[in-house]
Amino acid sequence: MVGLGRMGANLVRRLMRDGHRCVVYDRSTDAIRSLTDEGATGAGSLSDFVAKLEKPRAVWLMLPAAVVDSTLDELAGLLDAGDTVIDGGNSYYRDDITRAKRLQERNIHYVDCGTSGGVWGLERGYCLMIGGETEVVQRLDPIFKTIAPGQGSAEPTPSRTRTDGTAPDGYLHCGPSGAGHFVKMVHNGVEYGMMAAIAEGLSIIKHANAGTVDRTVDAETTPLRDPWAYQYTIDVAEVAEVWRRGSVIGSWLVDLTADALARSPELDEFTGRVSDSGEGRWTVLAAVDEGVPASVITTALFERFESRQLGGFTDRVMSAMRSEFGGHAEKK
Amino acid sequence: MVGLGRMGANLVRRLMRDGHRCVVYDRSTDAIRSLTDEGATGAGSLSDFVAKLEKPRAVWLMLPAAVVDSTLDELAGLLDAGDTVIDGGNSYYRDDITRAKRLQERNIHYVDCGTSGGVWGLERGYCLMIGGETEVVQRLDPIFKTIAPGQGSAEPTPSRTRTDGTAPDGYLHCGPSGAGHFVKMVHNGVEYGMMAAIAEGLSIIKHANAGTVDRTVDAETTPLRDPWAYQYTIDVAEVAEVWRRGSVIGSWLVDLTADALARSPELDEFTGRVSDSGEGRWTVLAAVDEGVPASVITTALFERFESRQLGGFTDRVMSAMRSEFGGHAEKK
Amino acid sequence: MVGLGRMGANLVRRLMRDGHRCVVYDRSTDAIRSLTDEGATGAGSLSDFVAKLEKPRAVWLMLPAAVVDSTLDELAGLLDAGDTVIDGGNSYYRDDITRAKRLQERNIHYVDCGTSGGVWGLERGYCLMIGGETEVVQRLDPIFKTIAPGQGSAEPTPSRTRTDGTAPDGYLHCGPSGAGHFVKMVHNGVEYGMMAAIAEGLSIIKHANAGTVDRTVDAETTPLRDPWAYQYTIDVAEVAEVWRRGSVIGSWLVDLTADALARSPELDEFTGRVSDSGEGRWTVLAAVDEGVPASVITTALFERFESRQLGGFTDRVMSAMRSEFGGHAEKK
Amino acid sequence: MVGLGRMGANLVRRLMRDGHRCVVYDRSTDAIRSLTDEGATGAGSLSDFVAKLEKPRAVWLMLPAAVVDSTLDELAGLLDAGDTVIDGGNSYYRDDITRAKRLQERNIHYVDCGTSGGVWGLERGYCLMIGGETEVVQRLDPIFKTIAPGQGSAEPTPSRTRTDGTAPDGYLHCGPSGAGHFVKMVHNGVEYGMMAAIAEGLSIIKHANAGTVDRTVDAETTPLRDPWAYQYTIDVAEVAEVWRRGSVIGSWLVDLTADALARSPELDEFTGRVSDSGEGRWTVLAAVDEGVPASVITTALFERFESRQLGGFTDRVMSAMRSEFGGHAEKK
């Protein structure tokens, strides 16, 4: 394992718990030490790391996207034909295609592995979406099986009749190079959409008291025609809690939302600036290229942009037009 | 129980399993008979139904929205002060406010109860979102407790410290009249958004083979610039299956999607005309009234409209403009 | 004319220029005086106003939506059978239907007249969208003809073969009560969409320098993959100016945008808080009721909501989820 | 001029009318002949074409995007240092950057020129958005000035104080290579948004009779709560006509819509399959890369996708979910 951040370290722990032997490397010696204390073999450098692995080697990278390529370049000079590099981070799937080709020239294999599970994966297991050559992926099967949640983590799908395949274990070989990160990318796009749907819904419920709040009365403010219909003060945290059981929208995201609201009903510790780290954007680009209308996922992406006030010039142009044609002054 | 359709009948079964005695009525004698066979008390008419209930009566209506008001009118003449009517269907929450007022004149109580769980509720239990007077809702607690899924149906929310409240059992008194259906309405809006996000994502994955498909080459068709990046043929059913375990988007809707795709990978038995039955529309109306931007939920609603080709005139106007300014003929 | 704000006063001026005699009333005596100085007949009270009009009277209201009903109530007691009230403001069309019925009981006619043209209408004329009884609207034709821009204000529509109808003059009897404000309401919805499209486009052009700007490098920030493709510093004001001539998007809104940008290229005097005054919301409600997918108009409305940061709780819920599942801290 | 389709031929005509001498080439000899009949010099081949031009040559390409590169390759071998190629078609701006570099190696200049005006440009003039080296663009100024609409085509912008610049003539040097097509690309994105806004609005007006139409009464159909509010049968063609004068949304697109509706009020000759030819997609990609929320433009793009039923699999997945959780059968 190269890269011992939260995700990398927990992957190592989950592997060791199941009896795998792991060599670990990171630029931080503290990160290394905390895992060697738990039984891992530490390495002092990338070449030391490579030397300590048995052939054919399997090197799992869990690195920020920005340093994957430089690490790969260095590794390429250290590894031997037949070795495999697994990129478990959030790379753009197109980079996987390029990298696999480049490493193939040295007969080094490259596997891309989208890894979902967040900070909870150590206990729950990680959902793995894998791309690469079939034989190579099969050889690594024991690793993936350990990391994934396993069949017991959910009821079997009633209509599933095929008995082959690893999807019920929580990992899937999706196709050739890039296919794993492609599916993971779209997974995150779906995540954006689901998060926004839940958040919007809770917001509508929170504002069900709109009729009890004084509205400014002026030409720039739409009056609420039916204040009697918005007289509710609803406990949003309890709504999230009740939706966890038996409802159609039951989901891990609702579970987590209930947890966050249980701790902090107003979520005042957040400013609401929602980052996006690439996969949502790439999902939209793919949808546009493919000609697939992905209105909800795209809307969720732009909602994040708006949360960071990236539409400022757009808004000022609109205010300027209103001023021009109607003499409307902006409200303060 | 008045109304013994799929939902009504299963509610009765779930109640009887837990020892409640139920009187049942429906316009269909077959529907009544099948439940009396299972131990319910049948009624031959609405007045017979009322006569067979012990006071203070609790009458649960599980009827199509269109016939609730006429049934309520008839019931109002039969019930006594102190009785309660529960509307468990999908009424518009504003109707609840009106109805509760009307019944209150006769000292009859009215409780609105949004019921989520679909055809699976008999086994899983139903998530209940309840509106009405506190004392009345409390008196009916044993009924709600039986119908709801119960605490065992999900892990406790770690950060939840309060020990009162019924939300962990899967039912919640949300507020005065209409509050239950308000929360249920928004629940369905969230459902629309989540469904659309999942469906769009799977569609983007299905079309990851866009680079392998011949595109028409003409001025009206955007060429795909990077066909090499869309060469994947991904098993969408297996993707849905793998997302069920350990992923951030794990949810009951993904479970159901995996089930449907396991049976029918192309879903050819569907035409893709997606109905909407009101709650999504009402959620949008509420968001607009409240001034809450609900972009994702609204987009999901309009996606359903588009699936039924309701935008036909809009589209023809756009084609007409393109013909006017550019001489563009429509593609067949 | 009752109500001598910007719009009301200019309507009077436009009417007087064309030889109409006008009685004017407003709560502000200054507003009255400035028009009597220009030749109008002033009134000291609403009853004085009514007394000074010849029968059958035509009373044009140009009032904030909030005071229309109280003024109508007062007027109803002063007017005689056969008189007509015209509401030229931005009333909700459903109110027109109610008001017309109420006045009809006294044989007073009610005409709703959507008036578009903003502060420029005095010179350009106003586009009028009219609802009410056919005979009444026809009787008022000389008034509408004067206020509207007239045929000379645009080239004739080449394919228009019908020679009847007033639409080429810039005013149209759209149908019975409410039809005028209905069409005006949708007009404003279209306006929202067009404004947003122009503003977004100019914003994309302004940010064509994205590749020249330093981006934070961290896991929460999507890197720009092709900075070489975003190296443009484009003069947005000149782009708006060039789009005014010969382009497909040539429009009055582009004209006005060019004017605003010519004065202030950065539009720094605006904060970008874009108000909405009701018509956009009502357009969305109508689309939802009708089952017409109005994605663009609705998106434009929500973009205005976002410009006023109305999505704050939604955004905080999303941040909270990201913190829960991924340990992501918000960026400052 | 290479490429004598509708646009290319009309550009030649407009140039000749103003005294420019033009050499023309096309693969179709008919296309050549019809212009030589009007005074142009015809060429039998690309080399003949180049031979007939005076140095420094200015070669304007008006070709489908798919053949621009091959034509450029051939031209590169025929032209001399100091010559200029102008691409007036709808190329992707990134291709301009690549092409300009390639030609620069031979000291051949490359100018990209986005051309808006459609089939009306011969009379109205074309709006030109130009990218390339400043000196080269200035040398070609007489050509651009002739093609553009000129200052008389619109009233001057009141607040514009600068007296330099060609934007008021309807052409603009936007920046280095690609800047012209970048601005044209966004122009088309804006066009998509404006078209959709107008079309949606007219559709909402057309369906203002929703309350007069029988709706199916079943659980899958949302009832219309207020049929009394949707009793209007409004003449959509006349609405488009009246919006042409004095309204805030007055625009060339409204003019054209009025024309189309005057000919064919139902637009039955169109099926509503709205093509998109690339610029809209590229605008969305740019917005996503820049991090600019372009919700309205993107929504308009996806609306076109939906008009061509590209969301079929998405919709079937949603129908499958509804069937799974609720037993809902699709409506026929």
PDB file of N, CA, C and O in Angstrom, chain A residues 24-41:
ATOM      1  N   VAL A  24       3.859  -1.405   3.692  1.00  0.00           N
ATOM      2  CA  VAL A  24       3.230  -0.074   3.611  1.00  0.00           C
ATOM      3  C   VAL A  24       4.290   1.007   3.435  1.00  0.00           C
ATOM      4  O   VAL A  24       5.409   0.914   3.957  1.00  0.00           O
ATOM      5  N   TYR A  25       3.897   2.036   2.659  1.00  0.00           N
ATOM      6  CA  TYR A  25       4.796   3.166   2.456  1.00  0.00           C
ATOM      7  C   TYR A  25       4.001   4.466   2.381  1.00  0.00           C
ATOM      8  O   TYR A  25       2.892   4.492   1.826  1.00  0.00           O
ATOM      9  N   ASP A  26       4.593   5.494   2.944  1.00  0.00           N
ATOM     10  CA  ASP A  26       3.983   6.821   2.881  1.00  0.00           C
ATOM     11  C   ASP A  26       5.106   7.832   3.077  1.00  0.00           C
ATOM     12  O   ASP A  26       6.174   7.488   3.610  1.00  0.00           O
ATOM     13  N   ARG A  27       4.888   9.068   2.664  1.00  0.00           N
ATOM     14  CA  ARG A  27       5.916  10.060   2.922  1.00  0.00           C
ATOM     15  C   ARG A  27       6.012  10.388   4.404  1.00  0.00           C
ATOM     16  O   ARG A  27       7.026  10.853   4.884  1.00  0.00           O
ATOM     17  N   SER A  28       4.936  10.153   5.123  1.00  0.00           N
ATOM     18  CA  SER A  28       4.939  10.415   6.569  1.00  0.00           C
ATOM     19  C   SER A  28       5.381   9.165   7.320  1.00  0.00           C
ATOM     20  O   SER A  28       4.732   8.107   7.220  1.00  0.00           O
ATOM     21  N   THR A  29       6.474   9.284   8.080  1.00  0.00           N
ATOM     22  CA  THR A  29       6.932   8.125   8.847  1.00  0.00           C
ATOM     23  C   THR A  29       5.961   7.803   9.978  1.00  0.00           C
ATOM     24  O   THR A  29       5.820   6.651  10.375  1.00  0.00           O
ATOM     25  N   ASP A  30       5.263   8.809  10.483  1.00  0.00           N
ATOM     26  CA  ASP A  30       4.269   8.552  11.514  1.00  0.00           C
ATOM     27  C   ASP A  30       3.175   7.625  10.991  1.00  0.00           C
ATOM     28  O   ASP A  30       2.736   6.694  11.672  1.00  0.00           O
ATOM     29  N   ALA A  31       2.728   7.918   9.775  1.00  0.00           N
ATOM     30  CA  ALA A  31       1.681   7.088   9.186  1.00  0.00           C
ATOM     31  C   ALA A  31       2.169   5.654   9.051  1.00  0.00           C
ATOM     32  O   ALA A  31       1.413   4.695   9.294  1.00  0.00           O
ATOM     33  N   ILE A  32       3.434   5.492   8.672  1.00  0.00           N
ATOM     34  CA  ILE A  32       3.988   4.136   8.545  1.00  0.00           C
ATOM     35  C   ILE A  32       4.031   3.455   9.909  1.00  0.00           C
ATOM     36  O   ILE A  32       3.581   2.314  10.077  1.00  0.00           O
ATOM     37  N   ARG A  33       4.580   4.184  10.883  1.00  0.00           N
ATOM     38  CA  ARG A  33       4.773   3.573  12.195  1.00  0.00           C
ATOM     39  C   ARG A  33       3.447   3.081  12.783  1.00  0.00           C
ATOM     40  O   ARG A  33       3.377   2.002  13.357  1.00  0.00           O
ATOM     41  N   SER A  34       2.388   3.886  12.629  1.00  0.00           N
ATOM     42  CA  SER A  34       1.136   3.479  13.269  1.00  0.00           C
ATOM     43  C   SER A  34       0.636   2.157  12.679  1.00  0.00           C
ATOM     44  O   SER A  34      -0.027   1.386  13.358  1.00  0.00           O
ATOM     45  N   LEU A  35       0.982   1.885  11.432  1.00  0.00           N
ATOM     46  CA  LEU A  35       0.553   0.602  10.855  1.00  0.00           C
ATOM     47  C   LEU A  35       1.540  -0.528  11.152  1.00  0.00           C
ATOM     48  O   LEU A  35       1.138  -1.680  11.294  1.00  0.00           O
ATOM     49  N   THR A  36       2.824  -0.207  11.235  1.00  0.00           N
ATOM     50  CA  THR A  36       3.765  -1.276  11.606  1.00  0.00           C
ATOM     51  C   THR A  36       3.479  -1.722  13.041  1.00  0.00           C
ATOM     52  O   THR A  36       3.599  -2.903  13.369  1.00  0.00           O
ATOM     53  N   ASP A  37       3.041  -0.768  13.869  1.00  0.00           N
ATOM     54  CA  ASP A  37       2.638  -1.151  15.233  1.00  0.00           C
ATOM     55  C   ASP A  37       1.514  -2.189  15.204  1.00  0.00           C
ATOM     56  O   ASP A  37       1.353  -2.987  16.121  1.00  0.00           O
ATOM     57  N   GLU A  38       0.713  -2.119  14.149  1.00  0.00           N
ATOM     58  CA  GLU A  38      -0.406  -3.070  14.063  1.00  0.00           C
ATOM     59  C   GLU A  38      -0.035  -4.324  13.267  1.00  0.00           C
ATOM     60  O   GLU A  38      -0.909  -5.160  12.999  1.00  0.00           O
ATOM     61  N   GLY A  39       1.214  -4.425  12.834  1.00  0.00           N
ATOM     62  CA  GLY A  39       1.622  -5.673  12.200  1.00  0.00           C
ATOM     63  C   GLY A  39       2.085  -5.576  10.752  1.00  0.00           C
ATOM     64  O   GLY A  39       2.520  -6.567  10.167  1.00  0.00           O
ATOM     65  N   ALA A  40       1.965  -4.380  10.160  1.00  0.00           N
ATOM     66  CA  ALA A  40       2.377  -4.240   8.765  1.00  0.00           C
ATOM     67  C   ALA A  40       3.904  -4.149   8.675  1.00  0.00           C
ATOM     68  O   ALA A  40       4.589  -3.846   9.653  1.00  0.00           O
ATOM     69  N   THR A  41       4.433  -4.411   7.478  1.00  0.00           N
ATOM     70  CA  THR A  41       5.856  -4.244   7.222  1.00  0.00           C
ATOM     71  C   THR A  41       6.077  -2.851   6.646  1.00  0.00           C
ATOM     72  O   THR A  41       5.498  -2.510   5.608  1.00  0.00           O
TER      73      THR A  41
END
